[in-house]
XYZ file of C-alpha atoms in Angstrom:
646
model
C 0.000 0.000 0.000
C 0.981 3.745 -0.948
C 0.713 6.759 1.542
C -2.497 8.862 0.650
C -2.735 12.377 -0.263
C -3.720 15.053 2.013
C -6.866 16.857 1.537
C -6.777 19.856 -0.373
C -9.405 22.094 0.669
C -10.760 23.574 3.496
C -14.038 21.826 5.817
C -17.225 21.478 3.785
C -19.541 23.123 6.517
C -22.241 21.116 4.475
C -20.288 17.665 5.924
C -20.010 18.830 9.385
C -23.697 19.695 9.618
C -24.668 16.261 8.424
C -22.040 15.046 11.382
C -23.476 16.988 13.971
C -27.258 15.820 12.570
C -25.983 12.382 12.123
C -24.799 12.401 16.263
C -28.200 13.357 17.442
C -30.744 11.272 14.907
C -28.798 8.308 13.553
C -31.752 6.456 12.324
C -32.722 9.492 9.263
C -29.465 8.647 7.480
C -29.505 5.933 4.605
C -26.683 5.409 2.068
C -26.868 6.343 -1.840
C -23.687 6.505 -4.841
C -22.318 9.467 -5.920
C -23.221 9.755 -9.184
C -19.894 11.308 -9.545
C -17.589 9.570 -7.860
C -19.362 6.218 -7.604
C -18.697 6.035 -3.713
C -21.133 5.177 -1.605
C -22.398 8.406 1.024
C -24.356 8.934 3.813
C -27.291 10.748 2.978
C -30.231 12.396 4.973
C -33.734 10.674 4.685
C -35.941 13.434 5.500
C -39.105 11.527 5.270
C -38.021 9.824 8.406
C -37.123 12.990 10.070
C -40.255 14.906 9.262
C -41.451 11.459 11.448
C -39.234 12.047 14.120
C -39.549 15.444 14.704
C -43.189 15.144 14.495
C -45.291 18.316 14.577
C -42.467 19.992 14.984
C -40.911 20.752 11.577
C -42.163 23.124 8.664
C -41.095 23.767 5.187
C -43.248 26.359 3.911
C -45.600 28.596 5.693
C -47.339 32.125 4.779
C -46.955 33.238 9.272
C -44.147 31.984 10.853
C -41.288 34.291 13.165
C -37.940 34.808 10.551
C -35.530 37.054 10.290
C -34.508 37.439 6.508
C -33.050 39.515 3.518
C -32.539 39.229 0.052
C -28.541 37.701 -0.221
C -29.129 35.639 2.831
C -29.105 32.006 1.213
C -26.378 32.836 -0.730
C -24.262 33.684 2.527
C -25.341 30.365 3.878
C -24.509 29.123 0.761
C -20.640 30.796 0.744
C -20.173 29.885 4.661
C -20.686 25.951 3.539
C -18.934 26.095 0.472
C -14.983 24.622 1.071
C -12.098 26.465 -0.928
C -8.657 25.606 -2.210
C -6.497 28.419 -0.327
C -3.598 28.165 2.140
C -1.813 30.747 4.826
C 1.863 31.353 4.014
C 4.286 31.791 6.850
C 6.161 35.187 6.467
C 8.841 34.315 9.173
C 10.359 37.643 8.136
C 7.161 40.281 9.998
C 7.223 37.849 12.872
C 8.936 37.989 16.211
C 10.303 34.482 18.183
C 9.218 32.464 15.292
C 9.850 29.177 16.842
C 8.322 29.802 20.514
C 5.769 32.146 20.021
C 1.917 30.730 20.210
C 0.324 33.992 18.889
C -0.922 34.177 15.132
C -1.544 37.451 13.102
C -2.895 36.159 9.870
C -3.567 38.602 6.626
C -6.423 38.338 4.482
C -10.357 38.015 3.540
C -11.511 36.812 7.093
C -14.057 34.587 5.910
C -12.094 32.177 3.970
C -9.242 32.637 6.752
C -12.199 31.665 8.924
C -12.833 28.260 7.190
C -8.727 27.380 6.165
C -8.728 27.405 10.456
C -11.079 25.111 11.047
C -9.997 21.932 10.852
C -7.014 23.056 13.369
C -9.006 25.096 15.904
C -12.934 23.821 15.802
C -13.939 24.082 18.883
C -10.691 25.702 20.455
C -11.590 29.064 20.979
C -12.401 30.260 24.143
C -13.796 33.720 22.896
C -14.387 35.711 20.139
C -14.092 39.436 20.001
C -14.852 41.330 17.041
C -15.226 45.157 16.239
C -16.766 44.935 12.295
C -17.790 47.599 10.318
C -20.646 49.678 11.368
C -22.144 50.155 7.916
C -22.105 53.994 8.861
C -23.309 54.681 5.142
C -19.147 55.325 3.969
C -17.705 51.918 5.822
C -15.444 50.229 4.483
C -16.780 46.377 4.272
C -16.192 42.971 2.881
C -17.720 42.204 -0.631
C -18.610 38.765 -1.019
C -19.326 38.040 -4.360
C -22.520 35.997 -3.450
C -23.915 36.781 -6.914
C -21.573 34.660 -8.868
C -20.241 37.513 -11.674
C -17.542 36.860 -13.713
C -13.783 37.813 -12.281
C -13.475 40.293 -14.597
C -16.843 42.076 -13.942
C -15.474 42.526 -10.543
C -12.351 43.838 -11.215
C -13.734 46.818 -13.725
C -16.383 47.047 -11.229
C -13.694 47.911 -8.349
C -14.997 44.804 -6.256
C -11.457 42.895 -6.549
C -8.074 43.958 -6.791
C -5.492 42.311 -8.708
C -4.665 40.490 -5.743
C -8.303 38.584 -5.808
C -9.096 40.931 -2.614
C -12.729 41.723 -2.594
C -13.986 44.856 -0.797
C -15.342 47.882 -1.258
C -17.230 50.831 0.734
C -20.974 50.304 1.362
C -22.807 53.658 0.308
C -26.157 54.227 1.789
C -26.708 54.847 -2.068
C -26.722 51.243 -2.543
C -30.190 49.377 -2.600
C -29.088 46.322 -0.902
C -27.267 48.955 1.681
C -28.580 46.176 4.916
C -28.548 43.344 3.228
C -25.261 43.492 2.129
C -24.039 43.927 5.414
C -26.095 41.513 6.963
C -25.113 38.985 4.314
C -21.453 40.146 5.232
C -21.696 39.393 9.086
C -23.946 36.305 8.786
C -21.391 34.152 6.588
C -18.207 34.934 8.912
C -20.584 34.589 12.173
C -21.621 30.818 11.293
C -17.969 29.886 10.361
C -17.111 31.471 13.361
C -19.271 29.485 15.902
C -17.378 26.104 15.076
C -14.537 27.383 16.661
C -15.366 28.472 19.798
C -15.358 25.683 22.767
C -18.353 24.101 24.364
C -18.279 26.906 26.677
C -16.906 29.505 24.311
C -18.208 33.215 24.471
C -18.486 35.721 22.095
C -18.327 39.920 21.880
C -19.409 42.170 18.964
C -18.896 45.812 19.340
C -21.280 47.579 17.071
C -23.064 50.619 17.330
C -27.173 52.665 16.068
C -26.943 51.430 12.563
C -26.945 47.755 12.731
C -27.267 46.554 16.250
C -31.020 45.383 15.641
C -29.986 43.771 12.427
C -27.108 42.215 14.228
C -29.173 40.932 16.841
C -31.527 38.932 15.302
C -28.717 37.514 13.116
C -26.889 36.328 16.668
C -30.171 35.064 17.926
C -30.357 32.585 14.795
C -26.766 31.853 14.466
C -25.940 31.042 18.266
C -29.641 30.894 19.930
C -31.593 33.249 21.413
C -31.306 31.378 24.773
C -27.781 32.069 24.353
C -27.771 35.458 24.654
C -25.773 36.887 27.323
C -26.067 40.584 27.114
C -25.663 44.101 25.814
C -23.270 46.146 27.498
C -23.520 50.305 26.683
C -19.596 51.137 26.272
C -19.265 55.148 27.158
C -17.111 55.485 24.056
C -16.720 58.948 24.102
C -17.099 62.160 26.079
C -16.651 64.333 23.619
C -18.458 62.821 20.232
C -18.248 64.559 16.953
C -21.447 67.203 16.297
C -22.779 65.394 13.429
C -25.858 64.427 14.478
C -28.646 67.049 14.490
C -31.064 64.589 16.507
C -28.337 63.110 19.142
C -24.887 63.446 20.378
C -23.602 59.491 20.911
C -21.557 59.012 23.785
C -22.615 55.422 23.733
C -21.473 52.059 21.317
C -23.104 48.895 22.276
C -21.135 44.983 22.767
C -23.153 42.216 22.465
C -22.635 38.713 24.082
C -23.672 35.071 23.285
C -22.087 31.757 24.616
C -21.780 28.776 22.693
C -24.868 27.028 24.668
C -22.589 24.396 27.139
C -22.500 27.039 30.211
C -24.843 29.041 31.129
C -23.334 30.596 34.443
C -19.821 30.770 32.628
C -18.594 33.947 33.704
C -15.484 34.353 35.854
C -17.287 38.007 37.180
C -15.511 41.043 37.789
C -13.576 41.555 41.335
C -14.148 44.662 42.558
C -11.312 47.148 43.164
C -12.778 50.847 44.555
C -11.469 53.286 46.674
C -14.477 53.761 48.353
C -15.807 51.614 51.451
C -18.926 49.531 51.410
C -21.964 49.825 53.614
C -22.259 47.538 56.348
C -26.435 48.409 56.703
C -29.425 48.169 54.496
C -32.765 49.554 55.005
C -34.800 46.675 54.141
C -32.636 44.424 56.752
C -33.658 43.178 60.162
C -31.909 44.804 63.112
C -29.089 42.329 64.593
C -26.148 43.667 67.360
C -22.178 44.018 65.962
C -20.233 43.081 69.184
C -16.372 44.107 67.982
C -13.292 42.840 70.150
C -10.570 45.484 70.591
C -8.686 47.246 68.295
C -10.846 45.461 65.831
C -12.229 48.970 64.527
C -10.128 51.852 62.447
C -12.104 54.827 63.962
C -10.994 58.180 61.718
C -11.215 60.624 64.912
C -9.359 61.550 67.526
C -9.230 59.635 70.559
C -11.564 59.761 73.180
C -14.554 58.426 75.336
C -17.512 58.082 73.306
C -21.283 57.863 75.454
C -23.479 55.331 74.216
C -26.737 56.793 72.274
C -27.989 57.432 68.577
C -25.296 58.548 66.364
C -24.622 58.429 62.391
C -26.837 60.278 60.499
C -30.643 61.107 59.933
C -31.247 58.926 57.124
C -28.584 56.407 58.439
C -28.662 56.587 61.904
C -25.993 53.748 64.596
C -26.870 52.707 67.838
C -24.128 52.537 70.012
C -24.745 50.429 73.263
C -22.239 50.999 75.475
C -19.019 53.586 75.548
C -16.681 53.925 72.765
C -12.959 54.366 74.255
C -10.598 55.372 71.274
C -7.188 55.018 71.392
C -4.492 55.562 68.932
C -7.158 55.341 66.169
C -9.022 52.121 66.995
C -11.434 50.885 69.894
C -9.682 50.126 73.112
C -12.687 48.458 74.109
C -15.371 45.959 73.262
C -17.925 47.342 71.887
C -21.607 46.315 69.846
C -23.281 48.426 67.728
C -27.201 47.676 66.826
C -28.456 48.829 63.627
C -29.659 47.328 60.050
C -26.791 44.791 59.415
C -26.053 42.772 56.416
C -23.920 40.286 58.053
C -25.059 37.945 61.275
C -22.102 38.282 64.118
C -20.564 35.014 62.672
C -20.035 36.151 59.022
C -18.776 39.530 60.700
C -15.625 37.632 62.624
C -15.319 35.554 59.578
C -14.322 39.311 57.476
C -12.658 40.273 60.371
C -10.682 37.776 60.137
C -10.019 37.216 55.976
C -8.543 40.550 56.312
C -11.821 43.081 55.965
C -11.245 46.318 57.700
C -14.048 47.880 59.844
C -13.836 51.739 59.511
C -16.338 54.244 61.628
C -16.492 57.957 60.743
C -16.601 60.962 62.697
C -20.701 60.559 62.810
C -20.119 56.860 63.549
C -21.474 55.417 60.623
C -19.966 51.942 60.280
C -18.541 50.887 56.564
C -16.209 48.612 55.592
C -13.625 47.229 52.895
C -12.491 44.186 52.195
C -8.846 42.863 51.505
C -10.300 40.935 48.286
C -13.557 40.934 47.102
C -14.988 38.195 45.018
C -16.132 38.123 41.450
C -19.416 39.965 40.631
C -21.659 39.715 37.668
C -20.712 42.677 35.541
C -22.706 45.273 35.263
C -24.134 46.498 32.077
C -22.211 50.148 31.764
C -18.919 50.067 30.524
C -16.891 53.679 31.820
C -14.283 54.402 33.984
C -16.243 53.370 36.983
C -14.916 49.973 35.897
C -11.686 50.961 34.651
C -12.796 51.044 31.116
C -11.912 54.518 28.865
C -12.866 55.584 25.572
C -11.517 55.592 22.393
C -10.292 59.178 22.945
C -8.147 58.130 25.318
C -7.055 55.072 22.922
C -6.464 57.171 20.022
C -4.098 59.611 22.354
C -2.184 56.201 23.937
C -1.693 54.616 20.286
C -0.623 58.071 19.598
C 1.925 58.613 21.608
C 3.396 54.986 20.752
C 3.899 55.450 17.048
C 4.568 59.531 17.763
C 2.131 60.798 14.842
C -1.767 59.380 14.298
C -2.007 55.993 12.953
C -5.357 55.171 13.189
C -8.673 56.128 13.702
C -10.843 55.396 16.695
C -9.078 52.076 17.953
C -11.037 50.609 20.882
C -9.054 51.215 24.256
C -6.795 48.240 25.774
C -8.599 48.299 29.081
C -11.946 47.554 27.226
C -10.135 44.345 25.725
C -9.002 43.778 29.115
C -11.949 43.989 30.597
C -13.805 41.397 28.913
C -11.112 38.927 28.691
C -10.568 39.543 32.293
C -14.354 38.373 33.367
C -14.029 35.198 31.209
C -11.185 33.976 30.879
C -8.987 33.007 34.339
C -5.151 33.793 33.927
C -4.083 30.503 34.468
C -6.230 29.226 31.160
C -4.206 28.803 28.321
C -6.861 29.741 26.014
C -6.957 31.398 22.114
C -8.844 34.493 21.696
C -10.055 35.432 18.615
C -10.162 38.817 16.574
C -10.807 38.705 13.155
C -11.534 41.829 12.497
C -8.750 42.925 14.793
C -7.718 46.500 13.009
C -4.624 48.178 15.156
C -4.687 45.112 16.615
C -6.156 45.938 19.878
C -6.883 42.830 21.351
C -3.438 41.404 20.825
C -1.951 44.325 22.866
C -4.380 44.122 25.581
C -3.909 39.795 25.842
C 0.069 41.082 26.326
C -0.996 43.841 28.861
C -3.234 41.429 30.738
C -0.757 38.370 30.849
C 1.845 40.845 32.004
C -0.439 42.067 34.698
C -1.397 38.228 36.073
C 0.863 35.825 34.401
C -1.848 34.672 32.499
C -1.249 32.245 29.486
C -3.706 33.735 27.685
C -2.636 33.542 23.274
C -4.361 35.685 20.016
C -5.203 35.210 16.940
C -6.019 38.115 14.868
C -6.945 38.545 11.310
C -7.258 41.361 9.214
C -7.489 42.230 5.825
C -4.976 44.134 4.015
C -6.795 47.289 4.104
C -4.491 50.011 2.043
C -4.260 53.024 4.267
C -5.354 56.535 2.423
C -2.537 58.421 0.473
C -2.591 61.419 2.445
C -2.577 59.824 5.522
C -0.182 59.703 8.180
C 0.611 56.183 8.500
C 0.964 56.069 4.968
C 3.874 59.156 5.339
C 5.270 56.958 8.323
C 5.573 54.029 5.580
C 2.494 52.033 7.114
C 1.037 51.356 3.599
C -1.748 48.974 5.141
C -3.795 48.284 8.118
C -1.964 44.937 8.872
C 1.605 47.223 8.673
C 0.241 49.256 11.476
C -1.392 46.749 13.517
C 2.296 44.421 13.387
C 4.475 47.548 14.456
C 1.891 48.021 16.971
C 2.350 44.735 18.586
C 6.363 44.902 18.305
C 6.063 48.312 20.400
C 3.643 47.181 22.693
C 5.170 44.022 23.451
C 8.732 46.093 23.999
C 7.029 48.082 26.106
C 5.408 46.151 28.110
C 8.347 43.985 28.452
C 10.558 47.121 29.461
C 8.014 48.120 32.404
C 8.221 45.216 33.697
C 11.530 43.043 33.128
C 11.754 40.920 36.329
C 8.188 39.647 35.755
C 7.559 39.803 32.048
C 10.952 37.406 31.199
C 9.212 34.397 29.901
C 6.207 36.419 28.805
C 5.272 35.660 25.498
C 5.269 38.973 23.180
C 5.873 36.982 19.755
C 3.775 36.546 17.077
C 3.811 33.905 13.899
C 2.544 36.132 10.537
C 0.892 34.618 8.121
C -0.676 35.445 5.051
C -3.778 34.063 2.852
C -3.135 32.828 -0.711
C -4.333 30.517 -3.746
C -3.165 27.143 -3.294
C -0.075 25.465 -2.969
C -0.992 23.520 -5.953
C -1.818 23.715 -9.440
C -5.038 22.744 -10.899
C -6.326 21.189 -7.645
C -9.908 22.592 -9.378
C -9.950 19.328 -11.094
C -11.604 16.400 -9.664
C -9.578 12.486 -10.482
C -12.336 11.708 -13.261
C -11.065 14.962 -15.233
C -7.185 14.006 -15.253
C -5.876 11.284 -18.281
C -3.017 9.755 -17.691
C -0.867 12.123 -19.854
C -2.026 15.061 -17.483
C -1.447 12.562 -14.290
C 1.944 12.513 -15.585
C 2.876 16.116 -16.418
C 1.279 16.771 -13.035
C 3.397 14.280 -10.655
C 4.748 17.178 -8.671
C 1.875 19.332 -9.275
C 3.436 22.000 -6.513
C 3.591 25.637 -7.688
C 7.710 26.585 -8.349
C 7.232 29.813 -5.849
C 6.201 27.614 -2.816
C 9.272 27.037 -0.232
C 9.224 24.084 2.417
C 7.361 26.530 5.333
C 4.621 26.509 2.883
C 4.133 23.014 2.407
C 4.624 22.649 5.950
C 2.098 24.885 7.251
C -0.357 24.189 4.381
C -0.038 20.744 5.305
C -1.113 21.444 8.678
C -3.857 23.747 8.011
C -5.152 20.437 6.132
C -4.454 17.581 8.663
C -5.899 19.514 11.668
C -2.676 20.624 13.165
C -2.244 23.815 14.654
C -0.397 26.651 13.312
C 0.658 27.796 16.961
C 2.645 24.977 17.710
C 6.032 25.067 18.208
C 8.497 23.486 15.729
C 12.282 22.705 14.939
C 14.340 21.892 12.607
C 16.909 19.534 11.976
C 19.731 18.037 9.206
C 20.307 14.004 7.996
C 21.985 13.183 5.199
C 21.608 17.024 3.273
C 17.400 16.558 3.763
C 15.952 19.232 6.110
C 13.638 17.179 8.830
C 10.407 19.468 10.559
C 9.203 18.819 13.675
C 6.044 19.986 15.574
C 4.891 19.848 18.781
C 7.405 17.331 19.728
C 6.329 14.473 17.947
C 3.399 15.724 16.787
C 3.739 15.618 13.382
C 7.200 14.824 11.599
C 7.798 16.559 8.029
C 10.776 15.774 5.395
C 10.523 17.543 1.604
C 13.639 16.518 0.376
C 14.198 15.216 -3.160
C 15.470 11.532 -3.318
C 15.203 11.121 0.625
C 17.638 8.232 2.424
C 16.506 5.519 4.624
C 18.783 7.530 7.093
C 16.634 10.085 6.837
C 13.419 8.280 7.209
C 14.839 6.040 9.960
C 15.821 9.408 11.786
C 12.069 10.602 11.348
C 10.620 7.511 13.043
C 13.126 7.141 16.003
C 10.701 10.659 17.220
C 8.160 8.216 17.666
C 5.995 10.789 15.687
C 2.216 10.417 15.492
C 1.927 12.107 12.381
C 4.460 11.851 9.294
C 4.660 14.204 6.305
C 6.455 13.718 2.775
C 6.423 15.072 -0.626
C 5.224 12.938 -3.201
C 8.559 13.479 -5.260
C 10.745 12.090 -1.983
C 10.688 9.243 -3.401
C 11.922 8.003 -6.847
C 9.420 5.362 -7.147
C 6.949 3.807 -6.009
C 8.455 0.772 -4.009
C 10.337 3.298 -2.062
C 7.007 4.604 -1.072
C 5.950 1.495 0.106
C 9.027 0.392 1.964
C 8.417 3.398 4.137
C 5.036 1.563 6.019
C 7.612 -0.908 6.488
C 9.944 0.752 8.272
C 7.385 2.839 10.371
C 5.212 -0.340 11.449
C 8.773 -1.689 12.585
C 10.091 0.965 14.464
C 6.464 2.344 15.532
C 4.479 -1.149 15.947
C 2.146 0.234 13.727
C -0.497 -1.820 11.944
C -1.124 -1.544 8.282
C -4.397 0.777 9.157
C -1.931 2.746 11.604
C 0.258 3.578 9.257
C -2.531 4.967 6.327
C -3.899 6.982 8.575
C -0.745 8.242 9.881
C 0.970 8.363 7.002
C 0.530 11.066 4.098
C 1.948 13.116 1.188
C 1.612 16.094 -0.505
């Protein structure tokens, strides 16, 4: 037996709904050929689901609850549909190439969306994204869900030469929502299969869409899912615009992946103010304090029992207050309103809570630590949270001249992470729409801060920046230019503060970029090749493609992720890649030795990688499950599945 080719393309989201179907109701599936291919698939009978589900299915009805626009099949359609691209390493933007577990990618989101799937479904701990607002002169995404011809789009502006599509959505368009909803909708299902069981997600948006937006994450994640809407105060001083309202507020909107409903690490509470230690609607109960258990902020002094505090907060003290160098030198009980029974009192007083008691002797406290709360649903400085004022002014003063507009502040990022995801998960956040790269800087800032092992992956497109503007003077001739040099300074930075606590702090990042395929014609299925074309095509690999390429394209396709660490090593002249250990073992020599291949398998690896043209001929091919069933006490189904080229 010969070692099998790697798949090509990226998940069929059509074959991993029919997996997910074919887990819950088993019994609807029959088998049918491909008229095709002749195999024999698994196909849905939905005769016998209509059964199963009963009442409880409909196809077509003239009154039923949807949410819809024209363009909105089609972007099912496009999120489904697999493609043939791959994500080039540029070792050369990156920083600690071999260590680093962070990932900037560049390019279209969507299909950089579906080329990580097979690697990171169901990996992501949370998503946050900041899209386009579709402000009526945004900037957004053009997917071409109609179908025209290539070169319609590129005299129509739609594509650059580079295949990129995008364009600005004028409110002078007629599908001006449904474009963008089309736009959101495609990226947002692609997007749910990589978020964990108990994964979370955050969309900043603002007025124009958030309705639309809503009912999109209602159908995409479930409306039971819905977590909340935070108002962000994004500005104190917004632009006069508006002739109807000045907006100080943006919205961020939250849905978990369905697993956890009470998923939330909360916030813990840091204020400078104390707490009350009474409420009105309490029952009365007696404080008895032991001495010098009480930081009393007057002078010293015999206090007589009787009614003190305040009118609308008056404290009963029972029996003389002696103070003495600033606490009581006596035991002492209060009466009054209490939240806490005597018990729970000593238990504070001893955790570390401090008991203060003002000049009119009302009693507050403050605790050493307080536990985590459920947010609440403001976002300001109250919480530690500025706006994008102050963000413009920090990013600012970091690259000395204005690079960007209106990035979202670090401390927001931090902020959300920081009520979801504990520091010592070693979790992926997501930003594909990441812009100056925010996030990235803020998953730094917070790991920094807590020794957290939080990692990023962002994606952006490769947004040209305006002539006139100046990044573009400063040499920044895209968005992903910026957002790189942003992370290098940040991660400097941050590194500088702090260098006795940030030394193993991970500030790298691996770059990669989205491109056609490392392969020609892989359009054609087998039934189109003849064997003159099978030959011409043996080593059907594009000339321009190095070994990083085949290596990382190779993982995108067998699952592996693109975060892991790898070395490198020498046998015989042939180059030998290793990943995560043993991971997955990779050789793309010409004319490899058994050296070479022996060396491979002594790493015990549980994956194994060639190029087709390794090997001079077939035999050799075949003499390789040899050697790996010896040395790995594989079997012969062992060794096909672990076994592959390219």
């Amino acid at each position: 037996m010969k070692p099998e080719r790697l798949e090509r393309t990226s998940v069929d989201g059509s074959k991993l709904n029919l997996e997910a179907l074919y887990h819950i109701v088993p019994s609807c599936f029959t088998e049918e050929k491909d008229e095709k291919t002749g195999a024999v698939k698994h196909v849905v009978n939905f005769k016998i689901l209509r059964q199963l589900l009963g009442d409880n299915a409909v196809e077509d009805s003239e009154e039923m609850y949807q949410f819809t626009w024209p363009g909105k099949q089609a972007a099912r359609r496009e999120a489904s549909a697999s493609i043939t691209d791959t994500l080039r390493p540029v070792p050369e933007d990156s920083i600690d190439w071999d260590t680093t577990e962070n990932l900037y990618i560049e390019g279209d989101n969507l299909r950089v969306l579906k080329l990580l799937q097979k690697g990171y479904m169901g990996k992501v701990k949370m998503i946050y994204i900041d899209p386009p607002y579709n402000t009526g002169n945004d900037f957004v995404y053009h997917d071409d869900f109609a179908h025209t011809a290539e070169e319609e789009e590129l005299a129509a502006g739609n594509v650059d030469e580079e295949g990129n599509r995008y364009r600005k959505n004028l409110d002078s368009n007629g599908r001006f929502h449904s474009d963008w909803c089309s736009m959101i909708y495609s990226r947002l299902l692609v997007a749910r299969s990589l978020l964990t069981e108990d994964g979370v997600i955050f969309i900043s948006i603002d007025d124009n869409e958030v309705r639309n937006l809503k009912n999109i994450c209602d159908e995409v994640f479930g409306e039971k899912n819905f977590v909340g809407q935070w108002n962000w105060f994004k500005s104190a001083t917004p632009p006069n615009l508006s002739k109807k309202i000045k907006k100080n507020i943006e919205y961020v909107l939250s849905y978990h992946n369905g697993a956890n409903t009470d998923m939330f690490c909360g916030i813990k509470k840091v204020s400078s103010s104390d707490d009350p230690s009474t409420k009105p609607q309490n029952s009365y109960k007696v404080w008895k304090f032991a001495p010098k258990t009480i930081n009393c902020k007057f002078r010293d002094g015999v206090i007589p029992k009787g009614t003190y505090g305040t009118e609308k907060f008056p404290n009963e003290l029972l029996n003389d207050l002696t103070v003495k160098n600033g606490t009581n030198e006596n035991e002492v009980s209060f009466r009054n309103r209490f939240i806490w029974v005597q018990e729970t009192l000593e238990d504070q007083l001893n955790n570390g809570t401090v008991v203060n008691l003002s000049k009119q002797l009302v009693i507050s406290y403050k605790k050493a630590e307080y536990g985590a709360e459920a947010p609440p649903n403001l976002i300001d400085s109250s919480v530690g949270v500025y706006t994008t004022e102050y963000a413009g002014n920090e990013l600012t003063e970091m690259f000395g001249r204005k690079v960007f507009d209106y990035p979202k502040p670090v401390s927001l990022l931090k902020y959300l992470i920081n009520f979801y995801i504990k520091k010592e998960e070693k979790q992926y956040i997501l930003d594909f729409f990441s812009g100056s790269a925010t996030t990235a800087h803020a998953v730094m800032q917070l790991n920094a801060e807590d020794k957290g092992n939080r990692r990023y992956i962002c994606v952006q497109l490769p947004e040209e920046t305006p002539e006139d503007s100046e990044a573009r003077k400063a040499g920044y001739n895209t968005i992903p230019d910026i957002a790189k040099e942003r992370i290098r300074r940040a991660g400097k930075k941050i590194k500088e503060e702090s260098p006795l606590t940030t030394q193993d702090l991970d500030t790298g990042f691996r770059v990669f970029r989205l491109a056609d395929s490392n392969y020609e014609n892989v359009e054609k299925s087998p039934d189109e090749y003849d064997q003159q074309m099978l030959d011409l095509f043996a080593d059907n690999i594009k000339a321009d493609r190095t070994d990083l390429d085949l290596l990382f394209g190779a993982m995108l396709s067998w699952g592996v992720q693109l975060s892991l660490p790898m070395q490198t090593e020498e046998v015989d002249g042939c180059k030998i890649y290793t990943v995560d250990g043993n991971g997955l073992v990779a050789c793309f020599a010409e004319n490899i030795t058994e050296n070479v291949v022996k060396a491979m398998a002594d790493k015990q690896p549980l994956r194994v990688l060639f190029r087709d043209s390794c090997f001079d001929e077939d035999k050799t091919k075949i003499n390789i499950f040899e050697l790996f069933k010896q040395q790995l006490d594989w079997d012969e189904n062992e060794s096909m599945q672990n076994i592959r080229v390219i």
